[in-house]
Tab-separated table of N, CA, C and O in Angstrom:
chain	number	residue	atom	x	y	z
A	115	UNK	N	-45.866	26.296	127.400
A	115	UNK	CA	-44.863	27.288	127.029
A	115	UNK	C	-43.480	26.864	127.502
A	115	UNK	O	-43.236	26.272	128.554
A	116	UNK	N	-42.588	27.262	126.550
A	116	UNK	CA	-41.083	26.601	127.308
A	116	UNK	C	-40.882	27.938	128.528
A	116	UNK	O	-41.573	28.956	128.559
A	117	UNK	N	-39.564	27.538	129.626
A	117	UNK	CA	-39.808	28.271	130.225
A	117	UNK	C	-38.914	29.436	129.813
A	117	UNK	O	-39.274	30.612	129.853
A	118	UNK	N	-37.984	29.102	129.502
A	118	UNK	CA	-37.197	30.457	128.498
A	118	UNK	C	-38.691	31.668	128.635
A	118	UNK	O	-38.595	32.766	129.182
A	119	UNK	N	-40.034	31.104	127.978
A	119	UNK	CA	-40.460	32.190	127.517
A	119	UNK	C	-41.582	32.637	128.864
A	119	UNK	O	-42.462	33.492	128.769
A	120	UNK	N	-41.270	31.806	130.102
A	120	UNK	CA	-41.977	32.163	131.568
A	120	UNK	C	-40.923	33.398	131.933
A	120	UNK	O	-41.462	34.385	132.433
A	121	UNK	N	-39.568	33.452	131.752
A	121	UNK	CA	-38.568	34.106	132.373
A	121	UNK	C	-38.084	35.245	132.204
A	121	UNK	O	-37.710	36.078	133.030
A	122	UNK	N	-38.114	35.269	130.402
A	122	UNK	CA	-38.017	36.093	129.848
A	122	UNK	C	-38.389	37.777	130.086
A	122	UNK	O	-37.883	38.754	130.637
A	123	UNK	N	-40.101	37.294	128.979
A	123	UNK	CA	-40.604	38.797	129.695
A	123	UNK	C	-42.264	38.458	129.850
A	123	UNK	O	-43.054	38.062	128.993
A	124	UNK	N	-42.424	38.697	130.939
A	124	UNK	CA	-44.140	37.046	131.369
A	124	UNK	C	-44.799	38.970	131.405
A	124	UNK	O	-44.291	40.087	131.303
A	125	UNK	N	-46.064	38.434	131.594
A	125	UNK	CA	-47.272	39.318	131.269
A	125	UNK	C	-48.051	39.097	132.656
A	125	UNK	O	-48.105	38.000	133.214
A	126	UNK	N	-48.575	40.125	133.086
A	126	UNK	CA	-49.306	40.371	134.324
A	126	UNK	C	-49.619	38.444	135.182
A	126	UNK	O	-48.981	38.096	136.176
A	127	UNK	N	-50.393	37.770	134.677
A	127	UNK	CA	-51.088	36.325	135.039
A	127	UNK	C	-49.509	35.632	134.793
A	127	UNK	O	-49.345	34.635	135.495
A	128	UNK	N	-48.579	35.915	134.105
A	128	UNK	CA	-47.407	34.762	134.465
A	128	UNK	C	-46.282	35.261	135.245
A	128	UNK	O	-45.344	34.608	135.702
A	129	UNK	N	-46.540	36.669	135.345
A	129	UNK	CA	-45.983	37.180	136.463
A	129	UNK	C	-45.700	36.749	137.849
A	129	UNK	O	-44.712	36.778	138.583
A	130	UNK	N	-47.343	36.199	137.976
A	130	UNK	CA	-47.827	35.926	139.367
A	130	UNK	C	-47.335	34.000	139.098
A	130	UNK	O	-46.906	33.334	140.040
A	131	UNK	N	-47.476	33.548	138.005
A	131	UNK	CA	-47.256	32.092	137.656
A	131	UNK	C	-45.166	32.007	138.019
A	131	UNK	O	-44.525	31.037	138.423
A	132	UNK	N	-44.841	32.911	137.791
A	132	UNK	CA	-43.067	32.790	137.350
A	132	UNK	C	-42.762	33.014	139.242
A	132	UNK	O	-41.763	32.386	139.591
A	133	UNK	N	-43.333	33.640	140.190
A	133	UNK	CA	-43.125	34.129	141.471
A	133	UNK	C	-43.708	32.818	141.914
A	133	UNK	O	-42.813	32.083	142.329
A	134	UNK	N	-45.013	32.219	141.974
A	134	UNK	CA	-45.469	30.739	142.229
A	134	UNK	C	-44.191	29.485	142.104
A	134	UNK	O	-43.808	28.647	142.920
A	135	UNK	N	-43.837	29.743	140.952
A	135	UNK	CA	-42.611	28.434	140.711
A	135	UNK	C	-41.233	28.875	141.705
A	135	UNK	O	-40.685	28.161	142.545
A	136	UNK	N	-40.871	30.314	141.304
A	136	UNK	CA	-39.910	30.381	142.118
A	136	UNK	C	-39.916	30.455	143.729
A	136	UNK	O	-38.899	30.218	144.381
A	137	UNK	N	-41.044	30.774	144.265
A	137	UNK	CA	-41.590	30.119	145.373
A	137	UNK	C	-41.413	28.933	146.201
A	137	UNK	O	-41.022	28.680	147.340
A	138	UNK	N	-42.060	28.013	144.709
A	138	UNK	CA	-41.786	26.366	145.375
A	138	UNK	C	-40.265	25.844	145.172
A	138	UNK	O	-39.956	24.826	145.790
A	139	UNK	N	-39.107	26.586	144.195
A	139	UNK	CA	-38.412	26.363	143.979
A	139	UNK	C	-37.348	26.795	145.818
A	139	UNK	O	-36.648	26.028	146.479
A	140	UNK	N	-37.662	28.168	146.055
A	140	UNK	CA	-36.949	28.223	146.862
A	140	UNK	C	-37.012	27.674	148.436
A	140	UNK	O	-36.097	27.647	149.259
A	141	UNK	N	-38.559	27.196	148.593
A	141	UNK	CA	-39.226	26.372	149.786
A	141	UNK	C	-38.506	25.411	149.418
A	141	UNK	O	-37.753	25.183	150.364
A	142	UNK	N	-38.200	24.384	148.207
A	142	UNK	CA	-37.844	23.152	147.778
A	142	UNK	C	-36.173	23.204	148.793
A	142	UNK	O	-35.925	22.529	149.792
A	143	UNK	N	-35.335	24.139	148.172
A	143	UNK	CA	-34.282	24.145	148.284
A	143	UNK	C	-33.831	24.624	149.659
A	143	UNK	O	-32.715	24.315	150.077
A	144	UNK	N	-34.774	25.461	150.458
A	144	UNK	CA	-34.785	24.984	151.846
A	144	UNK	C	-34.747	24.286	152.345
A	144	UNK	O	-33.738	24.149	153.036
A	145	UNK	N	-35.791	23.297	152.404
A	145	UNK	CA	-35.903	22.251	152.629
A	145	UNK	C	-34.824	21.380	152.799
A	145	UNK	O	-34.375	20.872	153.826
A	146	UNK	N	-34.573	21.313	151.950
A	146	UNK	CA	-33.187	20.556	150.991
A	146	UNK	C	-32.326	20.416	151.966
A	146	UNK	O	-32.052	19.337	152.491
A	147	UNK	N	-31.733	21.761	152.335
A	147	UNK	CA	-30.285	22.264	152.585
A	147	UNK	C	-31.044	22.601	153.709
A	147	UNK	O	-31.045	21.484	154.226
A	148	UNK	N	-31.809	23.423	154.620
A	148	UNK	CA	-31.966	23.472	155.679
A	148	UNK	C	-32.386	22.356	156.785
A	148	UNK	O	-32.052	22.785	157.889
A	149	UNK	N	-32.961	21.154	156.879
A	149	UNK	CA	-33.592	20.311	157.374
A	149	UNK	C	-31.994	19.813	157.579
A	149	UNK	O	-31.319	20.212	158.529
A	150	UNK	N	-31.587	19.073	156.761
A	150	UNK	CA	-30.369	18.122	157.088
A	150	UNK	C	-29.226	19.403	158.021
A	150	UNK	O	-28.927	18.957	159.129
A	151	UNK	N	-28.848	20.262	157.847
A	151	UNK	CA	-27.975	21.361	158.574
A	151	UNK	C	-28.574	21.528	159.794
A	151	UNK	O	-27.710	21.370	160.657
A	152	UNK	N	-29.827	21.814	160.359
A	152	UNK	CA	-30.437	22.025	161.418
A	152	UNK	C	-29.912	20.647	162.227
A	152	UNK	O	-29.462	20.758	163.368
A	153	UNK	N	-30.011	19.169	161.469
A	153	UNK	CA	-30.236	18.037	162.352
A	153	UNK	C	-28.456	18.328	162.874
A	153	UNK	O	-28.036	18.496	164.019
A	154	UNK	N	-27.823	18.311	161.805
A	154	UNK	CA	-26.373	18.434	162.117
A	154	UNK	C	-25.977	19.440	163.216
A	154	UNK	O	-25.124	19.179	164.063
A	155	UNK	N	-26.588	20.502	163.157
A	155	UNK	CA	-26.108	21.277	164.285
A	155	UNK	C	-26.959	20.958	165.517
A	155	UNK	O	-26.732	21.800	166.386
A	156	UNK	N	-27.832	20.069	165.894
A	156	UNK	CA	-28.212	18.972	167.133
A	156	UNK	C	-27.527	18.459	167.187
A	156	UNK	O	-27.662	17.803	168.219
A	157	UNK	N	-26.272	18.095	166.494
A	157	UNK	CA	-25.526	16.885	166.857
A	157	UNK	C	-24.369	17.494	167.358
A	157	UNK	O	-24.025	18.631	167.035
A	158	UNK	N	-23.669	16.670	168.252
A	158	UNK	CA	-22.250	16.432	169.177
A	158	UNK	C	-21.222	17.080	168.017
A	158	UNK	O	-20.288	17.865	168.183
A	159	UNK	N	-21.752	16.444	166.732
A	159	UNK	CA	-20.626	16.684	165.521
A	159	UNK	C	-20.274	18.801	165.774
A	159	UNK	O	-19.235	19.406	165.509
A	160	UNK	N	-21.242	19.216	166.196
A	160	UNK	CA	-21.497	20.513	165.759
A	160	UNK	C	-20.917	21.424	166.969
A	160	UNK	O	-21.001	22.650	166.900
A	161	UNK	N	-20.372	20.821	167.995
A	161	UNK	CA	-19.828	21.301	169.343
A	161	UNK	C	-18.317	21.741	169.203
A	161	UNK	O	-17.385	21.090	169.676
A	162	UNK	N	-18.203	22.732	168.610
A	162	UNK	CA	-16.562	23.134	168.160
A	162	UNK	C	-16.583	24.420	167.900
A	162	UNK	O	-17.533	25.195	167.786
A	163	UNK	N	-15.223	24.610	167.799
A	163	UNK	CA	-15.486	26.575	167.520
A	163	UNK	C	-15.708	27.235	166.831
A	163	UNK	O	-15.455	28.433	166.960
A	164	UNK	N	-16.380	26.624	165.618
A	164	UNK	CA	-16.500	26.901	164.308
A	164	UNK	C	-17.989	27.104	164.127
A	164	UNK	O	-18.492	27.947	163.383
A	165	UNK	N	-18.758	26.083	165.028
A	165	UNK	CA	-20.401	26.597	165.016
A	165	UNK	C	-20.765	27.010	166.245
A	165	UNK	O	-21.755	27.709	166.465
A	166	UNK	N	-19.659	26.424	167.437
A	166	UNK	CA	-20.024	26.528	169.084
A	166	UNK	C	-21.447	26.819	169.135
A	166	UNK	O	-21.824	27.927	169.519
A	167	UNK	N	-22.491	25.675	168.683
A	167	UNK	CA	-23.423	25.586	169.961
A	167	UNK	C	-23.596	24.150	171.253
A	167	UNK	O	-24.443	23.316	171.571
A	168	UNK	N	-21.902	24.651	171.748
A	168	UNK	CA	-21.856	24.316	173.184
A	168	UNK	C	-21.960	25.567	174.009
A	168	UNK	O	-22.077	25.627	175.233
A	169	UNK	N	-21.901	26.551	173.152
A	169	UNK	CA	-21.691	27.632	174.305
A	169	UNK	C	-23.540	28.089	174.250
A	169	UNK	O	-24.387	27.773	173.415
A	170	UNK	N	-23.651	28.862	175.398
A	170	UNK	CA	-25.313	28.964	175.925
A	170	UNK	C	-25.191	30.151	176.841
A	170	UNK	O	-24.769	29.969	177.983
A	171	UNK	N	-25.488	31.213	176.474
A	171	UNK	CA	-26.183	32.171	178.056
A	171	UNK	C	-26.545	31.816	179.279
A	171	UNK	O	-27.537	31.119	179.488
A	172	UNK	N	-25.535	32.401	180.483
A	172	UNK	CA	-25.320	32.416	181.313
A	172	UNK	C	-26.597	32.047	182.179
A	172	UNK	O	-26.570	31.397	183.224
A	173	UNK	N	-27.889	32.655	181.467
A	173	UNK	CA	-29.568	32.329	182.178
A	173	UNK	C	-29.940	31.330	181.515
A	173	UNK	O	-30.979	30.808	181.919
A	174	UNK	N	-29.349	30.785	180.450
A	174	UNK	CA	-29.900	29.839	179.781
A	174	UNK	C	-30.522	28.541	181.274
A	174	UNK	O	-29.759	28.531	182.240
A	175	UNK	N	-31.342	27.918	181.343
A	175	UNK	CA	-32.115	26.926	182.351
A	175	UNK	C	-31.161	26.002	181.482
A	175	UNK	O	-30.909	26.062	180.278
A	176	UNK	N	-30.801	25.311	182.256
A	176	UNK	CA	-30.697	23.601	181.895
A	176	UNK	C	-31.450	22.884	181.228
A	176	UNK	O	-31.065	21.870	180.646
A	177	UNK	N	-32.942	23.427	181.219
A	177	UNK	CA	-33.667	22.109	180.832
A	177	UNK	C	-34.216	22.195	179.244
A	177	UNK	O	-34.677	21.330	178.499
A	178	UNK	N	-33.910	23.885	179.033
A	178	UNK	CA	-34.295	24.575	177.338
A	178	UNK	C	-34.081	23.894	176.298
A	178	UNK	O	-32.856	23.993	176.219
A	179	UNK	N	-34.344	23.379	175.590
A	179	UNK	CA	-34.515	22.525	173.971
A	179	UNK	C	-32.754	22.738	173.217
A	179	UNK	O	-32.092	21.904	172.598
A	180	UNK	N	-32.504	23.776	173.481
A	180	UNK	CA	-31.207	24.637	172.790
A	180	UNK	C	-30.113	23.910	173.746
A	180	UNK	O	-29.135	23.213	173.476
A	181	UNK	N	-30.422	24.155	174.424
A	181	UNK	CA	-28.953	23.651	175.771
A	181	UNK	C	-28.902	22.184	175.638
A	181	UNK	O	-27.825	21.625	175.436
A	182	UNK	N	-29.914	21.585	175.731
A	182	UNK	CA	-30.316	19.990	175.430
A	182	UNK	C	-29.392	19.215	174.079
A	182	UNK	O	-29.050	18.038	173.969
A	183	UNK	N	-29.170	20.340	173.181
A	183	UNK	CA	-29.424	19.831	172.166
A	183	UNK	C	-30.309	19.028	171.261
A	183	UNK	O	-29.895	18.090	170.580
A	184	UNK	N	-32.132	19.643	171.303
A	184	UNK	CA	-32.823	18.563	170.941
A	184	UNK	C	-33.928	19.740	170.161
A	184	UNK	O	-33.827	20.937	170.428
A	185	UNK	N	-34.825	19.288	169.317
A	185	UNK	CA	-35.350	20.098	168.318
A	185	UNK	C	-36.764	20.051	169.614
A	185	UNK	O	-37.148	19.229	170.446
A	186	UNK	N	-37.258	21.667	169.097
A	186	UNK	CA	-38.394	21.716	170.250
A	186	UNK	C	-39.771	21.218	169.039
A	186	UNK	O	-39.428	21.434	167.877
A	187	UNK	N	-40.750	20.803	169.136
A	187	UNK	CA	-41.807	20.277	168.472
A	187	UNK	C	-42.732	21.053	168.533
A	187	UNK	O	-43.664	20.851	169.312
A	188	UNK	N	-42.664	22.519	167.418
A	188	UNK	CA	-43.495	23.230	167.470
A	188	UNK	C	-45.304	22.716	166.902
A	188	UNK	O	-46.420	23.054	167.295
A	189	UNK	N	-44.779	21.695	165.741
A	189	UNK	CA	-46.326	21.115	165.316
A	189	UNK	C	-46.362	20.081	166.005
A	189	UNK	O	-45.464	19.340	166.403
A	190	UNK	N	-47.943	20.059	166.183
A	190	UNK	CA	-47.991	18.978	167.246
A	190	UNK	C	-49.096	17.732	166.341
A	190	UNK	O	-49.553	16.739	166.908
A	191	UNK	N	-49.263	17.952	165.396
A	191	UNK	CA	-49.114	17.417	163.782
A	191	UNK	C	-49.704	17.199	162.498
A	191	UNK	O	-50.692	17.829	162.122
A	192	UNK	N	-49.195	16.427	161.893
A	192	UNK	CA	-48.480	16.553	160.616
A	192	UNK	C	-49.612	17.707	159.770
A	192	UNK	O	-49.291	18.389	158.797
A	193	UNK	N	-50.675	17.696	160.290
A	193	UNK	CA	-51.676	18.520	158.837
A	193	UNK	C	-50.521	20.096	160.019
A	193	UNK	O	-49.749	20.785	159.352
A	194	UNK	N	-50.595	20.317	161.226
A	194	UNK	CA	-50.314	21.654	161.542
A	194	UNK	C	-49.218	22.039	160.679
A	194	UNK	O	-49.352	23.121	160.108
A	195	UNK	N	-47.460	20.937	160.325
A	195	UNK	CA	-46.709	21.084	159.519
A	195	UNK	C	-46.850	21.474	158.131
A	195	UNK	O	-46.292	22.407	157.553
A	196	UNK	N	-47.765	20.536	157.631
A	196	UNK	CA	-48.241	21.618	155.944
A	196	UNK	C	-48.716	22.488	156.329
A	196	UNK	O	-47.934	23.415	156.118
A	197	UNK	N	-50.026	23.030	157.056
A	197	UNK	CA	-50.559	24.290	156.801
A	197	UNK	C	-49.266	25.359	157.061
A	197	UNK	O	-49.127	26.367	156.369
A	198	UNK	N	-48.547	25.074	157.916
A	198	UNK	CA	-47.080	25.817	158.074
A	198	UNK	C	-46.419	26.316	156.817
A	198	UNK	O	-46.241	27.444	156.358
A	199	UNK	N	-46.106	25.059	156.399
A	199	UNK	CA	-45.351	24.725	154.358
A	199	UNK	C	-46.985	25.412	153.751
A	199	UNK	O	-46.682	26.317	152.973
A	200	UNK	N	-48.118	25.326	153.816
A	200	UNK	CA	-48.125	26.542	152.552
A	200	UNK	C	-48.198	27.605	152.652
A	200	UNK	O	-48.095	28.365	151.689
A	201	UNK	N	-48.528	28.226	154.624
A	201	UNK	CA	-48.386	29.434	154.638
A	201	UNK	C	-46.731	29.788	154.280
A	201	UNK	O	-46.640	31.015	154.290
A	202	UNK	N	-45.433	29.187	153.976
A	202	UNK	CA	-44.295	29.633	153.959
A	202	UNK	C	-44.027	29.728	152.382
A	202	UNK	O	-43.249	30.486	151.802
A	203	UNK	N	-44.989	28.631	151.773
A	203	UNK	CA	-45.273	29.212	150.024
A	203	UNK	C	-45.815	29.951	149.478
A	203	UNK	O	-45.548	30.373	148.353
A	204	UNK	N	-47.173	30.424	150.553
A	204	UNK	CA	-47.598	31.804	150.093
A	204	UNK	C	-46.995	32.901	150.210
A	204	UNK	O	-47.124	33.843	149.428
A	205	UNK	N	-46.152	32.880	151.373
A	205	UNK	CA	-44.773	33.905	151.738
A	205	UNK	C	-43.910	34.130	150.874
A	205	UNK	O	-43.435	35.230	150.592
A	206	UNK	N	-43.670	33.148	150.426
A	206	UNK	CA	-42.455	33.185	149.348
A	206	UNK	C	-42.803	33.848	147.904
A	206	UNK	O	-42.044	34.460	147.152
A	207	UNK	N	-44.311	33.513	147.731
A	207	UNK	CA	-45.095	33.642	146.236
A	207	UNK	C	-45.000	35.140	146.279
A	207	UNK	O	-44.583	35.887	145.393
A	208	UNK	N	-45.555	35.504	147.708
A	208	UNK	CA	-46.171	37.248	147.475
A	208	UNK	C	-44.537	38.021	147.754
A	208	UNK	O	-44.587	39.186	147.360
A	209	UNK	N	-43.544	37.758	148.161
A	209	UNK	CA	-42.292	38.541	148.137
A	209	UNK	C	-41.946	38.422	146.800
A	209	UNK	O	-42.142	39.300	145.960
A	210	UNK	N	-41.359	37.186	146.566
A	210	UNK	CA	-41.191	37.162	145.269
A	210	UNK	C	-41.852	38.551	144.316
A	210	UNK	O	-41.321	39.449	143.664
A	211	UNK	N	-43.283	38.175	144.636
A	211	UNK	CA	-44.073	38.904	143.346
A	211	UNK	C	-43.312	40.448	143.883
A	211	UNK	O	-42.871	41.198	143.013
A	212	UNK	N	-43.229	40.753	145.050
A	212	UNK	CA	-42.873	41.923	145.219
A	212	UNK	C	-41.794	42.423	145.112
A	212	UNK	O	-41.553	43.625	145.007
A	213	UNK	N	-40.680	41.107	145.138
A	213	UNK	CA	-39.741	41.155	144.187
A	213	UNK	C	-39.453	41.765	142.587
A	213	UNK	O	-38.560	42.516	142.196
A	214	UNK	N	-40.407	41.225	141.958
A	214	UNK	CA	-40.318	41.251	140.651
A	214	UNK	C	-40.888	42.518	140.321
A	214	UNK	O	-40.406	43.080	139.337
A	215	UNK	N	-41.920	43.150	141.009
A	215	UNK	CA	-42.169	44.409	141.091
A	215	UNK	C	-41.218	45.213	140.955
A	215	UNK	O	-40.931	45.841	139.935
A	216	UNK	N	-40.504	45.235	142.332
A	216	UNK	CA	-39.465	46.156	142.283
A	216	UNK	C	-38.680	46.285	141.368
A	216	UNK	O	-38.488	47.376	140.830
A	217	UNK	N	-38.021	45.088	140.986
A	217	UNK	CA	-37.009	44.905	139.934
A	217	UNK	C	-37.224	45.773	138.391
A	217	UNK	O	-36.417	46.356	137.667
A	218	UNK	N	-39.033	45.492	138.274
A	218	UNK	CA	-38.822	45.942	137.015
A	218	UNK	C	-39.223	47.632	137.622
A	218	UNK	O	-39.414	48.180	136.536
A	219	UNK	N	-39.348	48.231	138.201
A	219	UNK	CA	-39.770	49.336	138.844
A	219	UNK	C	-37.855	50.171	138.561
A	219	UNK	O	-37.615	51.271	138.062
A	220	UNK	N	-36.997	49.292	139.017
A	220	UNK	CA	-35.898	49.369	139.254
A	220	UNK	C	-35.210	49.730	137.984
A	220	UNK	O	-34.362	50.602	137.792
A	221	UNK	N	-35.893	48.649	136.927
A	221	UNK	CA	-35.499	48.699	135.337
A	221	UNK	C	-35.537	50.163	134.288
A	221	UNK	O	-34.885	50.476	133.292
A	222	UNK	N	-36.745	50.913	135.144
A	222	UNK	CA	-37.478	51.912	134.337
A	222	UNK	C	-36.209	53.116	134.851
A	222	UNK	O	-35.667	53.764	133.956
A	223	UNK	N	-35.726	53.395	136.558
A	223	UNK	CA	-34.869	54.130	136.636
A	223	UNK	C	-33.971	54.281	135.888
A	223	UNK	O	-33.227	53.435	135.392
A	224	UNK	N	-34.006	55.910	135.709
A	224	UNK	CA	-32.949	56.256	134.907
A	224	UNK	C	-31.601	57.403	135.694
A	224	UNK	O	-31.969	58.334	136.410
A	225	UNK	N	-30.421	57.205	135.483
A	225	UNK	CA	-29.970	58.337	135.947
A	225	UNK	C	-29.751	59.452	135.223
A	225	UNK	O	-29.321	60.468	135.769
């Protein structure tokens, strides 16, 4: 099917297919744009007043990941990182869908 006709006006099963794509679309574009911004704000580059994380709470420890400037290593690996990425695509799939719910829920209001 072209997707014009996924977008348009989809039927119960492409409902759930049109929330799936836009899903991976918006994990994709995380990705994207979040991964490289995160590394940047670890960096020295990012110590100014415009993002200031030089500045840190007064209890902050010295030795905290944040104060360091250094990424903390929550997976300890790589299969823990996907199962992460698809629980964050199934996240995305079922808002979405609950998205699209609403929206057309939203459509039917009348004033």
């Amino acid at each position: 099917p072209k997707m014009n006709a996924i977008w348009s006006n989809p039927g119960f099963g492409v409902k759930w297919l049109q929330a799936l794509v836009a899903g991976v679309v918006f994990i994709a574009a995380l990705m994207v744009v979040q991964w490289p911004f995160a590394t940047f704000l670890m960096s020295p580059a990012s110590r100014n007043w415009v993002f200031g994380t030089m500045n840190h709470p007064y209890m902050a420890s010295p030795d905290w990941y944040g104060v360091r400037n250094v990424f903390w290593q929550y997976e300890q690996t790589a299969g823990h990182f996907w199962a992460n990425m698809a629980w964050a695509l199934v996240v995305a799939t079922l808002c979405t869908r609950l998205g699209i719910m609403f929206g057309n829920w939203m459509r039917k209001v009348q004033r």
